[in-house]
Amino acid sequence: AFTLIPGQANAAKYGGFGAGSPEVIDPKDAIVDEDVLKSDSVQKGIASVRGYKQSVSDMKATLASDNQADIGPKIRKDFDFSAVRTDLNAINAALDEDTQRGTDRIVRAILQDITELEVTQKQKPGVPRSETRLNNVCKKLEKLEKSFDDYLAFAN
């Protein structure tokens, strides 16, 4: 009897798509313009992103003490999309083009994580948050916190 064993599948590469597309590089390999990094706009962006990360930690603590807490207003207040994008892009200005291709992925992931967190945390009035929903919200918060950490690693 003859058995075929499937081999490794390789994605086709078309321009910048598919196999070989730029990945997020290791922050220690990033090329950072130290003068731009020290600029007021970049330092403000770094401080703001640290604030966003702290906001995520605060939401985690709130849910740990009250698993029915409504964190929706805090998400909307603390994560204004245009402000978050502006702050993340300010930090990107200190990075070279190749590094930015990778950090752009993190920026998109952060914005997507915020959107998903907003949707996941919603509760119907009078209906308690289930354990499954609570776990999903906590996972979204963990993922968002990690994304902020990953991004801040490029500014250290």
mmCIF file with all atom_site columns, C-alpha atoms in Angstrom:
data_model
loop_
_atom_site.group_PDB
_atom_site.id
_atom_site.type_symbol
_atom_site.label_atom_id
_atom_site.label_alt_id
_atom_site.label_comp_id
_atom_site.label_asym_id
_atom_site.label_entity_id
_atom_site.label_seq_id
_atom_site.pdbx_PDB_ins_code
_atom_site.Cartn_x
_atom_site.Cartn_y
_atom_site.Cartn_z
_atom_site.occupancy
_atom_site.B_iso_or_equiv
_atom_site.pdbx_formal_charge
_atom_site.auth_seq_id
_atom_site.auth_comp_id
_atom_site.auth_asym_id
_atom_site.auth_atom_id
_atom_site.pdbx_PDB_model_num
ATOM 1   C CA . ALA A 1 1   ? 0.000   0.000  0.000  1.00 0.00 ? 1   ALA A CA 1
ATOM 2   C CA . PHE A 1 2   ? 1.215   3.438  -0.926 1.00 0.00 ? 2   PHE A CA 1
ATOM 3   C CA . THR A 1 3   ? 0.436   6.337  1.438  1.00 0.00 ? 3   THR A CA 1
ATOM 4   C CA . LEU A 1 4   ? 0.776   9.964  0.540  1.00 0.00 ? 4   LEU A CA 1
ATOM 5   C CA . ILE A 1 5   ? 1.917   12.227 3.332  1.00 0.00 ? 5   ILE A CA 1
ATOM 6   C CA . PRO A 1 6   ? 1.057   15.867 2.746  1.00 0.00 ? 6   PRO A CA 1
ATOM 7   C CA . GLY A 1 7   ? 4.015   18.187 2.570  1.00 0.00 ? 7   GLY A CA 1
ATOM 8   C CA . GLN A 1 8   ? 4.356   21.683 3.905  1.00 0.00 ? 8   GLN A CA 1
ATOM 9   C CA . ALA A 1 9   ? 2.022   24.203 2.287  1.00 0.00 ? 9   ALA A CA 1
ATOM 10  C CA . ASN A 1 10  ? 3.631   27.410 1.109  1.00 0.00 ? 10  ASN A CA 1
ATOM 11  C CA . ALA A 1 11  ? 1.706   30.567 0.417  1.00 0.00 ? 11  ALA A CA 1
ATOM 12  C CA . ALA A 1 12  ? 2.274   32.290 -2.880 1.00 0.00 ? 12  ALA A CA 1
ATOM 13  C CA . LYS A 1 13  ? 3.946   35.665 -2.865 1.00 0.00 ? 13  LYS A CA 1
ATOM 14  C CA . TYR A 1 14  ? 2.373   38.468 -4.884 1.00 0.00 ? 14  TYR A CA 1
ATOM 15  C CA . GLY A 1 15  ? 4.091   41.773 -4.329 1.00 0.00 ? 15  GLY A CA 1
ATOM 16  C CA . GLY A 1 16  ? 3.964   42.481 -0.603 1.00 0.00 ? 16  GLY A CA 1
ATOM 17  C CA . PHE A 1 17  ? 1.334   39.813 0.069  1.00 0.00 ? 17  PHE A CA 1
ATOM 18  C CA . GLY A 1 18  ? 1.747   36.194 1.070  1.00 0.00 ? 18  GLY A CA 1
ATOM 19  C CA . ALA A 1 19  ? 4.918   34.435 2.139  1.00 0.00 ? 19  ALA A CA 1
ATOM 20  C CA . GLY A 1 20  ? 7.769   36.742 2.958  1.00 0.00 ? 20  GLY A CA 1
ATOM 21  C CA . SER A 1 21  ? 5.625   39.765 3.809  1.00 0.00 ? 21  SER A CA 1
ATOM 22  C CA . PRO A 1 22  ? 7.186   41.982 6.462  1.00 0.00 ? 22  PRO A CA 1
ATOM 23  C CA . GLU A 1 23  ? 6.745   40.796 10.007 1.00 0.00 ? 23  GLU A CA 1
ATOM 24  C CA . VAL A 1 24  ? 6.966   42.784 13.186 1.00 0.00 ? 24  VAL A CA 1
ATOM 25  C CA . ILE A 1 25  ? 10.687  42.910 13.876 1.00 0.00 ? 25  ILE A CA 1
ATOM 26  C CA . ASP A 1 26  ? 12.271  42.436 17.252 1.00 0.00 ? 26  ASP A CA 1
ATOM 27  C CA . PRO A 1 27  ? 12.350  45.810 19.047 1.00 0.00 ? 27  PRO A CA 1
ATOM 28  C CA . LYS A 1 28  ? 16.067  45.375 19.778 1.00 0.00 ? 28  LYS A CA 1
ATOM 29  C CA . ASP A 1 29  ? 16.663  45.275 15.995 1.00 0.00 ? 29  ASP A CA 1
ATOM 30  C CA . ALA A 1 30  ? 14.596  48.409 15.352 1.00 0.00 ? 30  ALA A CA 1
ATOM 31  C CA . ILE A 1 31  ? 16.303  51.454 13.915 1.00 0.00 ? 31  ILE A CA 1
ATOM 32  C CA . VAL A 1 32  ? 15.283  54.407 16.082 1.00 0.00 ? 32  VAL A CA 1
ATOM 33  C CA . ASP A 1 33  ? 16.106  58.046 15.407 1.00 0.00 ? 33  ASP A CA 1
ATOM 34  C CA . GLU A 1 34  ? 17.162  59.084 18.907 1.00 0.00 ? 34  GLU A CA 1
ATOM 35  C CA . ASP A 1 35  ? 16.719  62.806 18.179 1.00 0.00 ? 35  ASP A CA 1
ATOM 36  C CA . VAL A 1 36  ? 13.143  62.294 16.996 1.00 0.00 ? 36  VAL A CA 1
ATOM 37  C CA . LEU A 1 37  ? 12.519  59.920 19.928 1.00 0.00 ? 37  LEU A CA 1
ATOM 38  C CA . LYS A 1 38  ? 13.443  62.734 22.340 1.00 0.00 ? 38  LYS A CA 1
ATOM 39  C CA . SER A 1 39  ? 11.103  65.227 20.653 1.00 0.00 ? 39  SER A CA 1
ATOM 40  C CA . ASP A 1 40  ? 8.111   66.585 22.559 1.00 0.00 ? 40  ASP A CA 1
ATOM 41  C CA . SER A 1 41  ? 5.555   65.023 20.202 1.00 0.00 ? 41  SER A CA 1
ATOM 42  C CA . VAL A 1 42  ? 7.049   61.523 20.499 1.00 0.00 ? 42  VAL A CA 1
ATOM 43  C CA . GLN A 1 43  ? 7.476   61.818 24.278 1.00 0.00 ? 43  GLN A CA 1
ATOM 44  C CA . LYS A 1 44  ? 3.840   62.944 24.557 1.00 0.00 ? 44  LYS A CA 1
ATOM 45  C CA . GLY A 1 45  ? 2.810   59.921 22.471 1.00 0.00 ? 45  GLY A CA 1
ATOM 46  C CA . ILE A 1 46  ? 4.826   57.566 24.686 1.00 0.00 ? 46  ILE A CA 1
ATOM 47  C CA . ALA A 1 47  ? 3.265   59.055 27.828 1.00 0.00 ? 47  ALA A CA 1
ATOM 48  C CA . SER A 1 48  ? -0.213  58.730 26.315 1.00 0.00 ? 48  SER A CA 1
ATOM 49  C CA . VAL A 1 49  ? 0.327   55.094 25.309 1.00 0.00 ? 49  VAL A CA 1
ATOM 50  C CA . ARG A 1 50  ? 1.543   54.338 28.841 1.00 0.00 ? 50  ARG A CA 1
ATOM 51  C CA . GLY A 1 51  ? -1.668  55.979 30.034 1.00 0.00 ? 51  GLY A CA 1
ATOM 52  C CA . TYR A 1 52  ? -3.728  53.735 27.738 1.00 0.00 ? 52  TYR A CA 1
ATOM 53  C CA . LYS A 1 53  ? -1.931  50.699 29.143 1.00 0.00 ? 53  LYS A CA 1
ATOM 54  C CA . GLN A 1 54  ? -2.675  51.919 32.686 1.00 0.00 ? 54  GLN A CA 1
ATOM 55  C CA . SER A 1 55  ? -6.326  52.327 31.723 1.00 0.00 ? 55  SER A CA 1
ATOM 56  C CA . VAL A 1 56  ? -6.398  48.672 30.655 1.00 0.00 ? 56  VAL A CA 1
ATOM 57  C CA . SER A 1 57  ? -4.857  47.682 34.013 1.00 0.00 ? 57  SER A CA 1
ATOM 58  C CA . ASP A 1 58  ? -7.492  49.770 35.803 1.00 0.00 ? 58  ASP A CA 1
ATOM 59  C CA . MET A 1 59  ? -10.292 48.027 33.879 1.00 0.00 ? 59  MET A CA 1
ATOM 60  C CA . LYS A 1 60  ? -8.840  44.629 34.770 1.00 0.00 ? 60  LYS A CA 1
ATOM 61  C CA . ALA A 1 61  ? -8.755  45.632 38.451 1.00 0.00 ? 61  ALA A CA 1
ATOM 62  C CA . THR A 1 62  ? -12.329 46.941 38.245 1.00 0.00 ? 62  THR A CA 1
ATOM 63  C CA . LEU A 1 63  ? -13.567 43.648 36.797 1.00 0.00 ? 63  LEU A CA 1
ATOM 64  C CA . ALA A 1 64  ? -11.574 41.677 39.360 1.00 0.00 ? 64  ALA A CA 1
ATOM 65  C CA . SER A 1 65  ? -13.406 43.481 42.176 1.00 0.00 ? 65  SER A CA 1
ATOM 66  C CA . ASP A 1 66  ? -16.810 43.627 40.420 1.00 0.00 ? 66  ASP A CA 1
ATOM 67  C CA . ASN A 1 67  ? -17.314 41.212 37.547 1.00 0.00 ? 67  ASN A CA 1
ATOM 68  C CA . GLN A 1 68  ? -20.543 43.022 36.599 1.00 0.00 ? 68  GLN A CA 1
ATOM 69  C CA . ALA A 1 69  ? -18.913 46.460 36.287 1.00 0.00 ? 69  ALA A CA 1
ATOM 70  C CA . ASP A 1 70  ? -19.785 48.441 33.163 1.00 0.00 ? 70  ASP A CA 1
ATOM 71  C CA . ILE A 1 71  ? -16.422 49.385 31.646 1.00 0.00 ? 71  ILE A CA 1
ATOM 72  C CA . GLY A 1 72  ? -18.001 50.699 28.426 1.00 0.00 ? 72  GLY A CA 1
ATOM 73  C CA . PRO A 1 73  ? -17.939 54.385 29.448 1.00 0.00 ? 73  PRO A CA 1
ATOM 74  C CA . LYS A 1 74  ? -14.252 54.110 30.436 1.00 0.00 ? 74  LYS A CA 1
ATOM 75  C CA . ILE A 1 75  ? -13.406 52.463 27.109 1.00 0.00 ? 75  ILE A CA 1
ATOM 76  C CA . ARG A 1 76  ? -15.161 55.242 25.182 1.00 0.00 ? 76  ARG A CA 1
ATOM 77  C CA . LYS A 1 77  ? -13.612 57.976 27.352 1.00 0.00 ? 77  LYS A CA 1
ATOM 78  C CA . ASP A 1 78  ? -10.044 56.642 27.496 1.00 0.00 ? 78  ASP A CA 1
ATOM 79  C CA . PHE A 1 79  ? -9.707  55.221 23.980 1.00 0.00 ? 79  PHE A CA 1
ATOM 80  C CA . ASP A 1 80  ? -10.771 57.926 21.544 1.00 0.00 ? 80  ASP A CA 1
ATOM 81  C CA . PHE A 1 81  ? -9.779  56.383 18.206 1.00 0.00 ? 81  PHE A CA 1
ATOM 82  C CA . SER A 1 82  ? -8.318  59.514 16.639 1.00 0.00 ? 82  SER A CA 1
ATOM 83  C CA . ALA A 1 83  ? -6.278  60.322 19.758 1.00 0.00 ? 83  ALA A CA 1
ATOM 84  C CA . VAL A 1 84  ? -4.993  56.749 20.087 1.00 0.00 ? 84  VAL A CA 1
ATOM 85  C CA . ARG A 1 85  ? -4.030  56.642 16.414 1.00 0.00 ? 85  ARG A CA 1
ATOM 86  C CA . THR A 1 86  ? -2.318  60.054 16.644 1.00 0.00 ? 86  THR A CA 1
ATOM 87  C CA . ASP A 1 87  ? -0.304  59.006 19.701 1.00 0.00 ? 87  ASP A CA 1
ATOM 88  C CA . LEU A 1 88  ? 0.753   55.694 18.155 1.00 0.00 ? 88  LEU A CA 1
ATOM 89  C CA . ASN A 1 89  ? 1.724   57.412 14.902 1.00 0.00 ? 89  ASN A CA 1
ATOM 90  C CA . ALA A 1 90  ? 3.767   59.998 16.839 1.00 0.00 ? 90  ALA A CA 1
ATOM 91  C CA . ILE A 1 91  ? 5.933   57.189 18.201 1.00 0.00 ? 91  ILE A CA 1
ATOM 92  C CA . ASN A 1 92  ? 6.169   55.654 14.724 1.00 0.00 ? 92  ASN A CA 1
ATOM 93  C CA . ALA A 1 93  ? 7.799   58.892 13.515 1.00 0.00 ? 93  ALA A CA 1
ATOM 94  C CA . ALA A 1 94  ? 10.950  57.938 15.440 1.00 0.00 ? 94  ALA A CA 1
ATOM 95  C CA . LEU A 1 95  ? 11.246  54.582 13.668 1.00 0.00 ? 95  LEU A CA 1
ATOM 96  C CA . ASP A 1 96  ? 12.729  53.756 10.273 1.00 0.00 ? 96  ASP A CA 1
ATOM 97  C CA . GLU A 1 97  ? 10.495  52.675 7.389  1.00 0.00 ? 97  GLU A CA 1
ATOM 98  C CA . ASP A 1 98  ? 11.138  48.932 7.727  1.00 0.00 ? 98  ASP A CA 1
ATOM 99  C CA . THR A 1 99  ? 10.373  49.034 11.441 1.00 0.00 ? 99  THR A CA 1
ATOM 100 C CA . GLN A 1 100 ? 7.213   51.049 10.762 1.00 0.00 ? 100 GLN A CA 1
ATOM 101 C CA . ARG A 1 101 ? 5.893   48.326 8.463  1.00 0.00 ? 101 ARG A CA 1
ATOM 102 C CA . GLY A 1 102 ? 5.935   45.997 11.446 1.00 0.00 ? 102 GLY A CA 1
ATOM 103 C CA . THR A 1 103 ? 4.700   48.483 14.031 1.00 0.00 ? 103 THR A CA 1
ATOM 104 C CA . ASP A 1 104 ? 1.845   49.435 11.713 1.00 0.00 ? 104 ASP A CA 1
ATOM 105 C CA . ARG A 1 105 ? 0.571   45.891 12.233 1.00 0.00 ? 105 ARG A CA 1
ATOM 106 C CA . ILE A 1 106 ? 0.645   46.433 16.003 1.00 0.00 ? 106 ILE A CA 1
ATOM 107 C CA . VAL A 1 107 ? -1.204  49.753 15.575 1.00 0.00 ? 107 VAL A CA 1
ATOM 108 C CA . ARG A 1 108 ? -3.937  48.034 13.548 1.00 0.00 ? 108 ARG A CA 1
ATOM 109 C CA . ALA A 1 109 ? -4.111  45.243 16.141 1.00 0.00 ? 109 ALA A CA 1
ATOM 110 C CA . ILE A 1 110 ? -4.491  47.769 18.975 1.00 0.00 ? 110 ILE A CA 1
ATOM 111 C CA . LEU A 1 111 ? -7.304  49.589 17.203 1.00 0.00 ? 111 LEU A CA 1
ATOM 112 C CA . GLN A 1 112 ? -9.012  46.272 16.420 1.00 0.00 ? 112 GLN A CA 1
ATOM 113 C CA . ASP A 1 113 ? -8.567  45.123 20.030 1.00 0.00 ? 113 ASP A CA 1
ATOM 114 C CA . ILE A 1 114 ? -10.235 48.301 21.298 1.00 0.00 ? 114 ILE A CA 1
ATOM 115 C CA . THR A 1 115 ? -13.190 47.763 18.947 1.00 0.00 ? 115 THR A CA 1
ATOM 116 C CA . GLU A 1 116 ? -13.503 44.111 19.974 1.00 0.00 ? 116 GLU A CA 1
ATOM 117 C CA . LEU A 1 117 ? -13.280 45.020 23.661 1.00 0.00 ? 117 LEU A CA 1
ATOM 118 C CA . GLU A 1 118 ? -16.085 47.561 23.273 1.00 0.00 ? 118 GLU A CA 1
ATOM 119 C CA . VAL A 1 119 ? -18.329 44.976 21.593 1.00 0.00 ? 119 VAL A CA 1
ATOM 120 C CA . THR A 1 120 ? -17.427 42.087 23.925 1.00 0.00 ? 120 THR A CA 1
ATOM 121 C CA . GLN A 1 121 ? -18.037 43.982 27.164 1.00 0.00 ? 121 GLN A CA 1
ATOM 122 C CA . LYS A 1 122 ? -21.586 45.106 26.303 1.00 0.00 ? 122 LYS A CA 1
ATOM 123 C CA . GLN A 1 123 ? -24.324 43.760 28.530 1.00 0.00 ? 123 GLN A CA 1
ATOM 124 C CA . LYS A 1 124 ? -28.076 43.886 28.166 1.00 0.00 ? 124 LYS A CA 1
ATOM 125 C CA . PRO A 1 125 ? -29.680 45.922 30.955 1.00 0.00 ? 125 PRO A CA 1
ATOM 126 C CA . GLY A 1 126 ? -30.684 43.720 33.869 1.00 0.00 ? 126 GLY A CA 1
ATOM 127 C CA . VAL A 1 127 ? -28.845 40.665 32.515 1.00 0.00 ? 127 VAL A CA 1
ATOM 128 C CA . PRO A 1 128 ? -25.756 39.685 34.523 1.00 0.00 ? 128 PRO A CA 1
ATOM 129 C CA . ARG A 1 129 ? -22.486 39.069 32.710 1.00 0.00 ? 129 ARG A CA 1
ATOM 130 C CA . SER A 1 130 ? -21.889 35.341 32.339 1.00 0.00 ? 130 SER A CA 1
ATOM 131 C CA . GLU A 1 131 ? -18.623 33.691 33.336 1.00 0.00 ? 131 GLU A CA 1
ATOM 132 C CA . THR A 1 132 ? -17.924 33.020 29.649 1.00 0.00 ? 132 THR A CA 1
ATOM 133 C CA . ARG A 1 133 ? -18.486 36.655 28.707 1.00 0.00 ? 133 ARG A CA 1
ATOM 134 C CA . LEU A 1 134 ? -16.353 37.813 31.645 1.00 0.00 ? 134 LEU A CA 1
ATOM 135 C CA . ASN A 1 135 ? -13.536 35.505 30.501 1.00 0.00 ? 135 ASN A CA 1
ATOM 136 C CA . ASN A 1 136 ? -13.827 36.872 26.952 1.00 0.00 ? 136 ASN A CA 1
ATOM 137 C CA . VAL A 1 137 ? -13.621 40.474 28.216 1.00 0.00 ? 137 VAL A CA 1
ATOM 138 C CA . CYS A 1 138 ? -10.612 39.593 30.381 1.00 0.00 ? 138 CYS A CA 1
ATOM 139 C CA . LYS A 1 139 ? -8.896  37.923 27.405 1.00 0.00 ? 139 LYS A CA 1
ATOM 140 C CA . LYS A 1 140 ? -9.483  41.058 25.285 1.00 0.00 ? 140 LYS A CA 1
ATOM 141 C CA . LEU A 1 141 ? -7.993  43.218 28.053 1.00 0.00 ? 141 LEU A CA 1
ATOM 142 C CA . GLU A 1 142 ? -4.955  40.920 28.309 1.00 0.00 ? 142 GLU A CA 1
ATOM 143 C CA . LYS A 1 143 ? -4.461  41.024 24.545 1.00 0.00 ? 143 LYS A CA 1
ATOM 144 C CA . LEU A 1 144 ? -4.759  44.823 24.459 1.00 0.00 ? 144 LEU A CA 1
ATOM 145 C CA . GLU A 1 145 ? -2.318  45.208 27.341 1.00 0.00 ? 145 GLU A CA 1
ATOM 146 C CA . LYS A 1 146 ? 0.198   42.954 25.560 1.00 0.00 ? 146 LYS A CA 1
ATOM 147 C CA . SER A 1 147 ? -0.214  44.941 22.331 1.00 0.00 ? 147 SER A CA 1
ATOM 148 C CA . PHE A 1 148 ? 0.558   48.186 24.186 1.00 0.00 ? 148 PHE A CA 1
ATOM 149 C CA . ASP A 1 149 ? 3.601   46.523 25.796 1.00 0.00 ? 149 ASP A CA 1
ATOM 150 C CA . ASP A 1 150 ? 4.781   45.246 22.410 1.00 0.00 ? 150 ASP A CA 1
ATOM 151 C CA . TYR A 1 151 ? 4.441   48.712 20.912 1.00 0.00 ? 151 TYR A CA 1
ATOM 152 C CA . LEU A 1 152 ? 6.136   50.511 23.816 1.00 0.00 ? 152 LEU A CA 1
ATOM 153 C CA . ALA A 1 153 ? 9.112   48.150 23.481 1.00 0.00 ? 153 ALA A CA 1
ATOM 154 C CA . PHE A 1 154 ? 10.047  50.074 20.325 1.00 0.00 ? 154 PHE A CA 1
ATOM 155 C CA . ALA A 1 155 ? 10.262  53.341 22.267 1.00 0.00 ? 155 ALA A CA 1
ATOM 156 C CA . ASN A 1 156 ? 12.554  52.114 25.042 1.00 0.00 ? 156 ASN A CA 1
#
